[in-house]
Coordinates of C-alpha atoms in Angstrom, one line a residue:
Chain A
M1 CA 171.7 130.7 117.9
S2 CA 174.3 128.2 116.6
I3 CA 176.6 129.2 113.8
G4 CA 175.6 126.0 112.0
Y5 CA 178.1 126.5 109.2
R6 CA 181.8 126.9 108.8
D7 CA 183.0 130.4 108.0
E8 CA 185.0 129.1 105.1
A9 CA 181.7 128.1 103.4
I10 CA 180.9 131.7 102.7
G11 CA 184.4 132.8 101.7
G12 CA 186.2 136.0 102.5
E13 CA 188.2 137.0 105.5
S14 CA 187.4 138.6 108.8
S15 CA 189.3 140.0 111.7
Y16 CA 187.7 137.8 114.3
T17 CA 187.0 134.1 114.5
V18 CA 183.6 133.4 116.0
G19 CA 183.3 130.9 118.9
I20 CA 180.2 129.3 120.3
L21 CA 180.1 128.3 124.0
K22 CA 179.4 124.5 124.0
R23 CA 180.2 123.4 127.6
I24 CA 181.2 124.9 130.9
Y25 CA 183.2 123.2 133.6
V26 CA 182.9 125.0 137.0
H27 CA 186.1 124.8 139.0
N28 CA 184.5 127.2 141.5
R29 CA 182.0 130.0 141.3
N30 CA 184.5 132.4 140.0
L31 CA 186.8 130.1 138.0
K32 CA 185.5 128.2 135.0
S33 CA 186.7 126.4 131.9
L34 CA 184.7 127.4 128.8
Y35 CA 184.7 124.9 125.9
I36 CA 184.3 127.0 122.7
E37 CA 183.7 125.7 119.2
L38 CA 185.3 127.9 116.5
N39 CA 183.9 128.6 113.1
H40 CA 187.3 128.8 111.6
W41 CA 190.3 126.5 112.3
L42 CA 193.1 128.2 114.2
D43 CA 196.6 126.8 114.7
I44 CA 197.3 127.6 118.3
K45 CA 200.4 126.3 120.1
P46 CA 200.7 126.0 123.9
G47 CA 201.7 129.3 125.3
Q48 CA 200.3 131.5 122.6
F49 CA 197.3 133.7 123.4
L50 CA 194.1 134.9 121.8
M51 CA 192.6 138.3 122.1
V52 CA 189.0 137.5 123.2
W53 CA 186.2 140.0 122.6
I54 CA 182.6 140.2 123.6
P55 CA 181.0 143.3 121.9
G56 CA 180.4 146.0 124.5
Y57 CA 183.2 144.8 126.7
E58 CA 186.9 145.2 126.6
E59 CA 189.0 142.7 124.6
I60 CA 191.4 140.7 126.8
P61 CA 194.3 138.3 126.2
I62 CA 193.7 134.6 127.2
S63 CA 196.1 131.7 126.7
P64 CA 194.0 128.6 126.0
S65 CA 194.1 125.6 128.4
Y66 CA 193.5 123.3 125.4
S67 CA 192.9 123.6 121.7
D68 CA 192.5 121.1 118.9
G69 CA 192.2 123.9 116.4
E70 CA 188.4 123.8 116.3
L71 CA 187.5 123.4 119.9
I72 CA 189.3 125.6 122.4
R73 CA 189.1 125.7 126.2
L74 CA 189.5 129.0 128.0
T75 CA 190.1 128.8 131.7
V76 CA 188.9 132.1 133.1
K77 CA 188.9 133.7 136.5
G78 CA 186.4 136.5 137.0
V79 CA 188.6 139.5 137.8
G80 CA 187.4 142.3 135.4
D81 CA 184.3 143.1 133.5
T82 CA 185.1 141.0 130.5
S83 CA 186.3 137.9 132.4
K84 CA 183.2 138.1 134.7
K85 CA 181.0 138.4 131.6
L86 CA 182.8 135.4 130.1
I87 CA 182.3 133.1 133.1
N88 CA 178.6 134.0 133.2
M89 CA 177.9 133.3 129.5
N90 CA 175.1 130.9 128.5
M91 CA 175.5 127.9 126.3
G92 CA 175.3 128.9 122.7
D93 CA 176.5 132.5 123.4
R94 CA 179.2 133.8 121.0
V95 CA 182.7 135.1 121.7
Y96 CA 185.0 136.6 119.2
V97 CA 188.7 135.8 119.1
R98 CA 191.7 137.0 117.0
G99 CA 195.1 135.5 117.0
P100 CA 196.9 133.4 118.0
Y101 CA 199.6 135.8 118.9
G102 CA 203.0 135.6 120.5
T103 CA 205.6 132.9 121.2
Y104 CA 205.0 129.4 122.5
F105 CA 206.9 126.7 124.5
K106 CA 209.6 125.2 122.3
I107 CA 210.1 121.5 122.9
D108 CA 213.2 119.4 122.5
D109 CA 212.4 115.8 123.0
R110 CA 215.7 115.0 124.6
D111 CA 214.8 117.1 127.6
K112 CA 213.2 116.2 130.9
Y113 CA 210.6 118.8 131.7
L114 CA 209.1 120.2 134.9
L115 CA 205.8 122.1 134.3
V116 CA 205.0 124.6 137.0
G117 CA 201.7 126.5 137.0
G118 CA 200.6 129.1 139.4
G119 CA 196.9 129.8 139.8
Y120 CA 195.1 130.0 136.5
G121 CA 198.6 130.3 134.9
A122 CA 198.4 126.6 134.8
A123 CA 196.2 126.9 131.7
P124 CA 198.8 126.9 128.9
L125 CA 200.8 124.2 130.9
I126 CA 198.0 121.6 130.8
F127 CA 197.6 122.3 127.1
L128 CA 201.3 121.8 126.8
A129 CA 201.1 118.6 128.9
H130 CA 198.7 117.1 126.3
K131 CA 201.2 117.9 123.5
L132 CA 204.2 116.5 125.3
V133 CA 202.3 113.3 126.0
E134 CA 201.4 113.1 122.4
M135 CA 205.1 113.4 121.6
G136 CA 205.8 110.5 124.0
L137 CA 207.3 112.6 126.7
R138 CA 206.5 112.3 130.4
P139 CA 206.9 115.7 132.1
K140 CA 206.2 116.2 135.8
Y141 CA 203.2 118.6 136.4
V142 CA 203.1 120.9 139.5
E143 CA 200.3 123.2 140.2
G144 CA 200.4 125.9 142.9
V145 CA 197.2 127.5 144.2
K146 CA 196.1 129.4 147.3
S147 CA 193.5 126.8 148.3
I148 CA 192.0 123.5 147.1
S149 CA 189.0 125.4 145.7
E150 CA 191.2 126.9 143.0
Q151 CA 192.7 123.6 141.9
L152 CA 192.5 123.2 138.1
F153 CA 194.2 120.4 136.3
I154 CA 195.8 117.9 138.7
K155 CA 193.3 115.1 137.8
E156 CA 193.6 115.9 134.1
A157 CA 197.4 115.6 134.3
E158 CA 197.1 112.3 136.2
S159 CA 194.7 111.0 133.5
L160 CA 197.4 111.7 131.0
G161 CA 199.6 109.4 133.0
L162 CA 201.7 112.1 134.5
E163 CA 203.1 112.5 138.0
A164 CA 201.2 115.5 139.3
T165 CA 201.7 117.4 142.5
L166 CA 199.3 120.0 144.0
V167 CA 200.8 122.7 146.3
T168 CA 198.4 124.8 148.3
E169 CA 199.3 127.9 150.2
D170 CA 196.8 127.2 153.0
G171 CA 197.6 123.5 153.1
S172 CA 194.0 122.5 152.3
S173 CA 195.2 119.8 150.0
G174 CA 198.5 118.4 148.7
I175 CA 201.7 120.0 149.9
R176 CA 201.4 123.1 152.0
G177 CA 203.4 126.2 151.0
L178 CA 204.5 128.1 147.9
V179 CA 205.1 126.2 144.7
T180 CA 208.4 128.0 144.3
D181 CA 209.6 126.6 147.6
Y182 CA 208.4 123.1 146.7
I183 CA 210.2 122.9 143.4
V184 CA 213.6 123.7 145.0
S185 CA 213.8 120.1 146.3
I186 CA 213.1 118.5 142.9
L187 CA 214.7 120.9 140.4
D188 CA 217.9 119.0 140.0
N189 CA 216.0 116.1 138.5
F190 CA 215.0 118.1 135.4
D191 CA 216.7 119.7 132.4
S192 CA 214.2 122.4 131.9
V193 CA 211.4 124.2 133.7
L194 CA 208.3 125.5 131.8
A195 CA 206.3 127.8 133.9
C196 CA 203.4 130.2 133.8
G197 CA 201.8 132.2 136.6
P198 CA 202.0 135.5 138.5
T199 CA 205.1 137.6 137.7
P200 CA 206.6 137.3 141.3
M201 CA 206.4 133.5 141.0
L202 CA 208.0 133.5 137.6
D203 CA 210.8 135.8 138.8
K204 CA 211.5 133.4 141.6
V205 CA 211.6 130.4 139.2
L206 CA 214.0 132.4 137.0
D207 CA 216.3 133.0 140.0
L208 CA 216.2 129.3 140.9
C209 CA 217.0 128.3 137.4
R210 CA 219.8 130.9 137.0
S211 CA 221.5 129.8 140.2
R212 CA 221.4 126.1 139.2
G213 CA 222.1 126.5 135.5
I214 CA 218.8 124.9 134.5
N215 CA 217.0 126.0 131.4
C216 CA 213.6 127.6 131.6
Q217 CA 210.8 129.0 129.5
L218 CA 208.5 131.4 131.3
S219 CA 205.1 132.6 130.1
Y220 CA 204.5 136.1 131.6
E221 CA 201.2 137.7 132.1
S222 CA 200.5 141.4 131.3
I223 CA 197.8 143.8 130.4
V224 CA 197.9 143.5 126.6
K225 CA 196.0 146.1 124.6
C226 CA 196.8 145.6 120.9
G227 CA 198.3 142.1 121.0
I228 CA 200.5 142.8 117.9
G229 CA 203.5 144.7 119.2
V230 CA 202.6 148.3 118.3
C231 CA 201.0 150.0 121.3
G232 CA 203.9 149.4 123.8
S233 CA 201.6 148.7 126.8
C234 CA 203.1 145.3 127.8
T235 CA 206.8 145.8 128.4
L236 CA 208.4 143.3 130.8
G237 CA 209.7 145.2 133.8
N238 CA 212.4 147.7 132.6
T239 CA 213.4 145.7 129.6
G240 CA 212.5 146.5 126.0
L241 CA 210.7 143.2 125.7
L242 CA 207.1 143.2 124.6
I243 CA 205.1 140.4 126.3
C244 CA 202.6 140.3 123.4
F245 CA 205.3 140.1 120.6
D246 CA 208.6 138.8 122.1
G247 CA 206.6 136.8 124.6
P248 CA 204.5 135.7 126.3
V249 CA 206.9 132.7 126.5
L250 CA 210.4 134.0 127.1
D251 CA 213.4 131.7 127.6
I252 CA 216.2 132.2 130.0
N253 CA 218.7 133.2 127.4
T254 CA 216.5 136.0 126.2
L255 CA 215.8 137.2 129.7
N256 CA 219.5 137.1 130.5
K257 CA 220.4 139.0 127.3
W258 CA 218.0 141.8 128.4
R259 CA 219.4 141.6 132.0
Y260 CA 216.0 141.1 133.3
R261 CA 216.1 141.3 137.1
G262 CA 212.4 140.9 137.9
S263 CA 209.6 143.3 138.0
D264 CA 209.1 145.7 140.8
Chain B
M1 CA 231.6 150.5 96.0
T2 CA 231.0 152.2 99.3
V3 CA 227.7 154.0 99.6
D4 CA 226.5 156.7 102.0
L5 CA 223.0 156.2 103.5
G6 CA 223.3 159.2 105.8
V7 CA 220.9 162.1 105.3
Y8 CA 220.6 165.5 106.7
L9 CA 217.1 166.1 107.9
S10 CA 216.7 169.9 108.5
G11 CA 220.2 169.9 110.1
L12 CA 219.8 166.6 111.9
R13 CA 222.3 164.0 110.8
L14 CA 220.7 160.6 110.4
R15 CA 222.9 157.6 109.9
N16 CA 220.2 156.2 107.6
P17 CA 216.8 157.4 106.5
T18 CA 214.6 155.1 108.7
I19 CA 212.6 156.7 111.5
L20 CA 210.4 155.0 114.0
A21 CA 207.1 156.7 113.3
S22 CA 205.1 158.4 116.1
G23 CA 202.5 156.3 117.9
I24 CA 204.4 153.0 117.6
L25 CA 205.8 151.8 120.9
G26 CA 207.3 155.1 121.8
D27 CA 206.1 156.3 125.2
K28 CA 208.5 154.2 127.1
A29 CA 212.2 154.9 127.2
Q30 CA 213.3 151.3 126.9
L31 CA 211.3 150.8 123.7
L32 CA 212.7 153.9 122.0
R33 CA 216.2 152.7 123.1
R34 CA 215.5 149.3 121.6
A35 CA 214.4 150.9 118.3
S36 CA 217.6 153.0 118.2
E37 CA 219.6 149.8 118.9
S38 CA 217.7 148.0 116.2
G39 CA 219.1 150.3 113.6
F40 CA 216.6 153.1 113.1
G41 CA 218.2 156.4 112.0
A42 CA 216.0 158.4 114.4
V43 CA 213.0 157.7 116.7
T44 CA 209.8 159.6 117.2
T45 CA 208.0 159.4 120.6
K46 CA 204.3 158.8 120.9
S47 CA 202.4 162.1 121.0
F48 CA 202.6 163.8 124.3
T49 CA 199.6 165.7 125.5
Y50 CA 199.4 168.4 128.1
N51 CA 197.7 166.1 130.6
P52 CA 198.2 162.3 130.9
R53 CA 195.8 160.2 128.9
E54 CA 194.7 156.6 129.5
G55 CA 193.7 156.1 125.9
Y56 CA 190.6 154.2 124.8
K57 CA 189.3 150.9 126.0
T58 CA 190.1 147.8 123.9
P59 CA 189.6 146.8 121.1
I60 CA 192.1 149.6 120.1
V61 CA 193.2 147.9 116.9
A62 CA 191.5 146.0 114.1
E63 CA 193.5 144.1 111.5
V64 CA 192.0 144.7 108.1
K65 CA 193.0 143.8 104.6
A66 CA 196.0 145.8 103.5
G67 CA 196.4 147.6 106.8
L68 CA 195.7 148.2 110.4
L69 CA 193.0 150.4 112.1
N70 CA 193.9 151.8 115.4
A71 CA 192.3 154.0 118.0
V72 CA 194.8 154.0 120.9
G73 CA 193.4 157.4 121.9
L74 CA 196.7 159.2 122.4
A75 CA 197.6 157.3 125.5
N76 CA 200.6 158.9 127.1
P77 CA 201.9 159.9 130.6
G78 CA 201.7 163.6 129.9
Y79 CA 204.3 166.0 128.6
K80 CA 206.0 166.5 132.0
M81 CA 207.4 163.0 131.7
M82 CA 209.2 163.7 128.4
R83 CA 212.4 164.9 130.1
K84 CA 213.0 161.6 131.9
I85 CA 212.0 159.5 128.9
I86 CA 214.3 161.4 126.5
S87 CA 217.3 161.1 128.8
E88 CA 216.7 157.4 129.4
A89 CA 216.0 156.7 125.7
R90 CA 219.1 158.4 124.3
I91 CA 221.6 156.0 123.0
N92 CA 224.4 156.1 120.4
G93 CA 223.5 159.7 119.4
V94 CA 220.3 158.5 117.5
P95 CA 218.1 161.6 117.2
I96 CA 214.9 161.7 119.2
I97 CA 211.9 163.5 117.7
V98 CA 209.2 164.4 120.1
S99 CA 205.6 164.3 118.9
L100 CA 203.2 166.7 120.5
A101 CA 199.4 166.8 120.4
G102 CA 197.9 170.0 122.0
S103 CA 194.3 171.0 122.2
N104 CA 195.2 174.7 121.8
I105 CA 198.1 176.9 120.8
D106 CA 199.1 177.6 124.4
E107 CA 199.5 173.9 125.2
F108 CA 201.5 173.3 122.0
H109 CA 203.7 176.2 122.8
R110 CA 204.5 175.2 126.3
M111 CA 205.1 171.6 125.3
A112 CA 207.4 172.5 122.4
I113 CA 209.5 174.8 124.7
Y114 CA 209.7 172.0 127.3
A115 CA 210.7 169.5 124.6
D116 CA 213.5 171.8 123.5
E117 CA 214.7 172.3 127.1
S118 CA 214.5 168.5 127.7
G119 CA 216.9 167.7 125.0
A120 CA 214.6 166.7 122.1
D121 CA 216.4 166.9 118.7
A122 CA 213.2 168.0 116.9
V123 CA 209.5 168.4 117.6
E124 CA 206.7 167.1 115.4
L125 CA 203.3 168.7 115.8
N126 CA 200.6 166.1 115.4
L127 CA 198.0 168.0 113.5
S128 CA 196.2 165.0 112.2
C129 CA 195.2 162.4 114.8
P130 CA 192.0 161.0 113.2
H131 CA 190.4 159.6 116.3
V132 CA 190.7 162.2 119.1
E133 CA 188.4 165.2 119.0
K134 CA 190.0 168.7 119.1
M135 CA 193.4 167.2 118.8
G136 CA 193.5 166.3 115.2
M137 CA 192.1 166.8 111.8
E138 CA 190.0 169.8 112.8
I139 CA 193.1 171.9 113.5
G140 CA 195.3 170.4 110.8
Q141 CA 193.0 171.5 108.0
D142 CA 192.7 175.1 109.2
P143 CA 195.5 177.0 107.4
N144 CA 195.2 180.1 109.6
Y145 CA 195.4 178.1 112.8
V146 CA 198.4 176.1 111.6
A147 CA 200.2 179.3 110.4
R148 CA 199.6 180.9 113.8
L149 CA 200.7 177.8 115.6
V150 CA 203.9 177.3 113.7
G151 CA 204.8 181.0 113.8
D152 CA 204.3 181.1 117.5
I153 CA 206.3 178.1 118.3
K154 CA 209.1 178.7 115.8
G155 CA 210.0 181.9 117.5
S156 CA 210.4 180.1 120.9
I157 CA 212.5 177.0 120.1
T158 CA 215.9 176.3 118.8
I159 CA 215.3 172.8 117.4
P160 CA 213.8 171.8 114.0
L161 CA 210.0 171.9 113.8
F162 CA 208.0 169.4 111.7
I163 CA 204.3 169.3 111.2
K164 CA 202.5 165.9 110.7
I165 CA 199.7 166.2 108.3
G166 CA 196.9 163.8 107.4
L167 CA 194.8 163.4 104.2
T168 CA 192.8 166.5 103.7
D169 CA 191.6 168.4 100.7
N170 CA 193.8 171.5 101.4
Y171 CA 197.1 170.0 102.5
M172 CA 199.0 172.0 99.9
E173 CA 197.7 175.3 101.4
V174 CA 198.3 174.2 105.0
V175 CA 201.8 173.1 104.3
G176 CA 202.6 176.2 102.3
R177 CA 201.5 178.4 105.1
A178 CA 203.4 176.4 107.7
L179 CA 206.6 176.6 105.6
D180 CA 206.1 180.3 105.2
K181 CA 206.1 180.6 108.9
G182 CA 209.3 178.7 109.3
A183 CA 208.3 175.0 109.7
D184 CA 211.4 173.0 108.9
G185 CA 209.6 170.1 107.4
V186 CA 206.5 167.9 107.0
T187 CA 205.7 164.4 108.0
A188 CA 203.3 163.0 105.5
I189 CA 201.0 161.3 106.2
N190 CA 199.2 160.4 109.4
T191 CA 196.6 157.6 109.4
I192 CA 193.3 158.1 107.7
R193 CA 190.0 158.1 109.6
A194 CA 188.3 154.8 108.9
M195 CA 186.3 152.1 110.5
A196 CA 185.7 148.3 110.5
I197 CA 182.6 146.3 111.4
D198 CA 182.5 142.6 112.4
I199 CA 179.8 141.0 110.3
Y200 CA 179.0 138.3 112.9
A201 CA 179.0 140.7 115.9
K202 CA 177.2 143.2 113.7
K203 CA 179.0 146.0 115.5
P204 CA 182.0 148.3 114.9
I205 CA 185.1 146.6 116.1
L206 CA 186.9 149.6 117.7
S207 CA 185.6 150.8 121.1
N208 CA 185.9 154.3 119.6
I209 CA 184.1 153.2 116.4
Y210 CA 186.5 155.3 114.3
G211 CA 190.2 154.7 114.0
G212 CA 193.2 155.6 111.9
L213 CA 194.0 153.4 108.9
S214 CA 197.6 152.7 108.3
G215 CA 199.7 150.2 106.3
P216 CA 199.9 149.3 102.7
A217 CA 196.5 150.7 101.9
I218 CA 197.6 154.2 102.4
H219 CA 201.1 153.9 100.8
P220 CA 200.2 155.2 97.3
I221 CA 198.3 158.1 98.9
A222 CA 201.3 159.1 100.9
I223 CA 203.5 158.8 97.8
R224 CA 201.2 161.2 96.0
I225 CA 201.2 163.7 98.8
T226 CA 205.0 163.5 99.1
Y227 CA 205.4 164.0 95.4
D228 CA 203.1 167.1 95.4
L229 CA 204.8 168.7 98.4
Y230 CA 208.2 168.2 97.0
S231 CA 207.2 169.3 93.5
E232 CA 205.6 172.6 94.8
Y233 CA 207.8 173.5 97.8
R234 CA 210.9 171.4 97.6
A235 CA 209.9 170.7 101.2
T236 CA 211.9 168.5 103.6
I237 CA 209.6 165.5 104.1
I238 CA 209.5 162.5 106.3
G239 CA 207.5 160.1 104.1
T240 CA 205.3 157.9 106.2
G241 CA 202.6 155.3 105.2
G242 CA 202.7 151.6 104.5
V243 CA 206.5 151.1 104.3
E244 CA 207.1 147.4 104.5
D245 CA 210.3 147.0 102.6
C246 CA 213.2 148.8 101.0
K247 CA 211.3 149.3 97.7
D248 CA 208.5 151.2 99.5
A249 CA 211.1 153.3 101.2
L250 CA 213.0 154.1 98.0
E251 CA 209.7 155.1 96.4
F252 CA 209.2 157.7 99.0
I253 CA 212.8 159.0 98.6
L254 CA 212.4 159.2 94.8
A255 CA 209.1 161.1 95.3
G256 CA 210.9 163.6 97.5
A257 CA 211.2 162.3 101.1
T258 CA 214.4 162.8 103.0
A259 CA 213.6 160.2 105.6
I260 CA 211.0 157.4 106.0
G261 CA 208.7 156.8 108.9
I262 CA 208.0 153.2 109.7
G263 CA 205.2 152.1 111.9
T264 CA 202.6 149.5 111.2
S265 CA 204.9 147.0 109.5
I266 CA 206.7 146.6 112.9
S267 CA 203.7 144.5 114.0
K268 CA 204.5 142.0 111.3
K269 CA 208.3 142.2 111.1
G270 CA 209.5 143.5 114.4
L271 CA 212.0 146.3 115.0
N272 CA 214.6 144.5 112.8
I273 CA 212.7 145.9 109.8
A274 CA 214.9 149.0 109.9
K275 CA 218.1 146.9 109.4
D276 CA 216.4 144.9 106.6
I277 CA 215.3 148.1 104.8
V278 CA 218.8 149.7 105.2
R279 CA 220.4 146.6 103.8
G280 CA 218.0 146.6 100.8
I281 CA 218.6 150.3 100.1
R282 CA 222.4 149.7 100.3
K283 CA 222.2 146.9 97.8
Y284 CA 220.0 148.9 95.5
M285 CA 222.4 151.8 95.6
E286 CA 225.3 149.5 94.8
N287 CA 223.4 148.0 91.9
E288 CA 222.2 151.3 90.5
G289 CA 225.6 153.0 91.0
V290 CA 224.4 155.6 93.5
K291 CA 227.1 156.8 95.9
K292 CA 225.0 159.1 98.1
L293 CA 221.4 158.4 99.1
E294 CA 220.8 162.2 99.2
D295 CA 221.3 162.2 95.4
L296 CA 218.1 160.1 95.1
I297 CA 215.9 162.5 97.1
G298 CA 213.2 163.8 94.7
Y299 CA 214.9 162.2 91.8
V300 CA 211.6 161.6 89.8
H301 CA 211.3 165.4 89.6
K302 CA 214.5 165.7 87.7
N303 CA 214.4 166.0 83.9

């Protein structure tokens, strides 16, 4: 069943915006990008997240890999009940989203940016790449994955005209190794690093940027329950920072102010 | 003109009347510390239960008009963790109030003694959680139970004891009995049992179906209850419910509250809301020629 109308047409407000699954891109059996049409325009900035709900399942946070306000793309790896349900949805099925929440990548058009995505953490960075290109900027895009089968957006970055590098842990394609080792050799060519991925990877990027005096903005992942800064579930390490409210995108100055030393 | 925003809350000196309400952020030491550093006059922990609780599955919140529904489900690491949390949370002498939710008198008793021994500055008995069975409204509206509970604990601890009440028909009787048994004050009010349905999903939003309504929607109700309790008992009250700015806070103080619990509005304004409210109250006092905030407590009851 399609919505067939805009929510605004019937007036009123609701907690959730309804989305209809319009298209699926299969990266691999367990990793898919879902193109979802919303019944209500949402102003989502790269790095922000939505709380995504399918009735009967838990609500989970997802940072879109693209949005034009009416069509969003969610790149989802099947790891829990909800994400497995999401990647096995059928065309026309509904999802319910609220948000967007949290901070986003702040862009200064004088800077030379290096985008670094780890695994499906690449999602908000390819969204950001689209925005930067619209602004006339040419960031470098680096994606680190375990193996070629998990590659996500290298071709999309290239189609935007960007220099894109794939790093695989098993050497099945691109450069072999860890993305954090690869970027060491190129970091000095950039003013600022924008990264998203698993926490150990981001902690390593933070260390590299601190030691070289390079700016960075890092988008941290966490279990997020309320999404609005009240339940206290999503603190970053031992700091008092809430990933859903102060983050998910945290810049190096904020992390330094809180003396963040990495999560254990 | 210099004005004094400090208040004495049953013997506890608060540098200002703002208190981080229970249930918001406070089961991690670093978040309580951050709240203290952000300017709150005191902080309240999330309710500790005897055994650790995971809490409910998401969705645990629903944003509704004029408020917020939550059914977190008393998620907490269990009362034995409170000693570590209290010691790590303490900063700048900001009082720490420990909230407790027991499923029977014995649990409440043991936890209250442990809180006292662990350095808590006060305990608050959560007698009104609207979304966990046997840990909430059922006990809070039984005057005999509350009287026994308060009498039992009061004889065993050295720190002030508050009871947190919800919206019930007999709150006057419950509070009266609790005060008779030595309760030092009342936190009024807890969230109100409520629910929300998504009209497209055609399902209740919260995994627990029911949750507690907080925010601006309950503010006038909490003002009424504060007014009644002060009028009848001259009770020491922590007025809680829908405080978003200094005017909401001042309304509570005029109705009879000594201090103000702040919770839901933190989701919109962050922890800096305490500073904003304090700044607003200070300005109001200067404009109105009030030297001591304590002079405003219960002012509407004066002739």
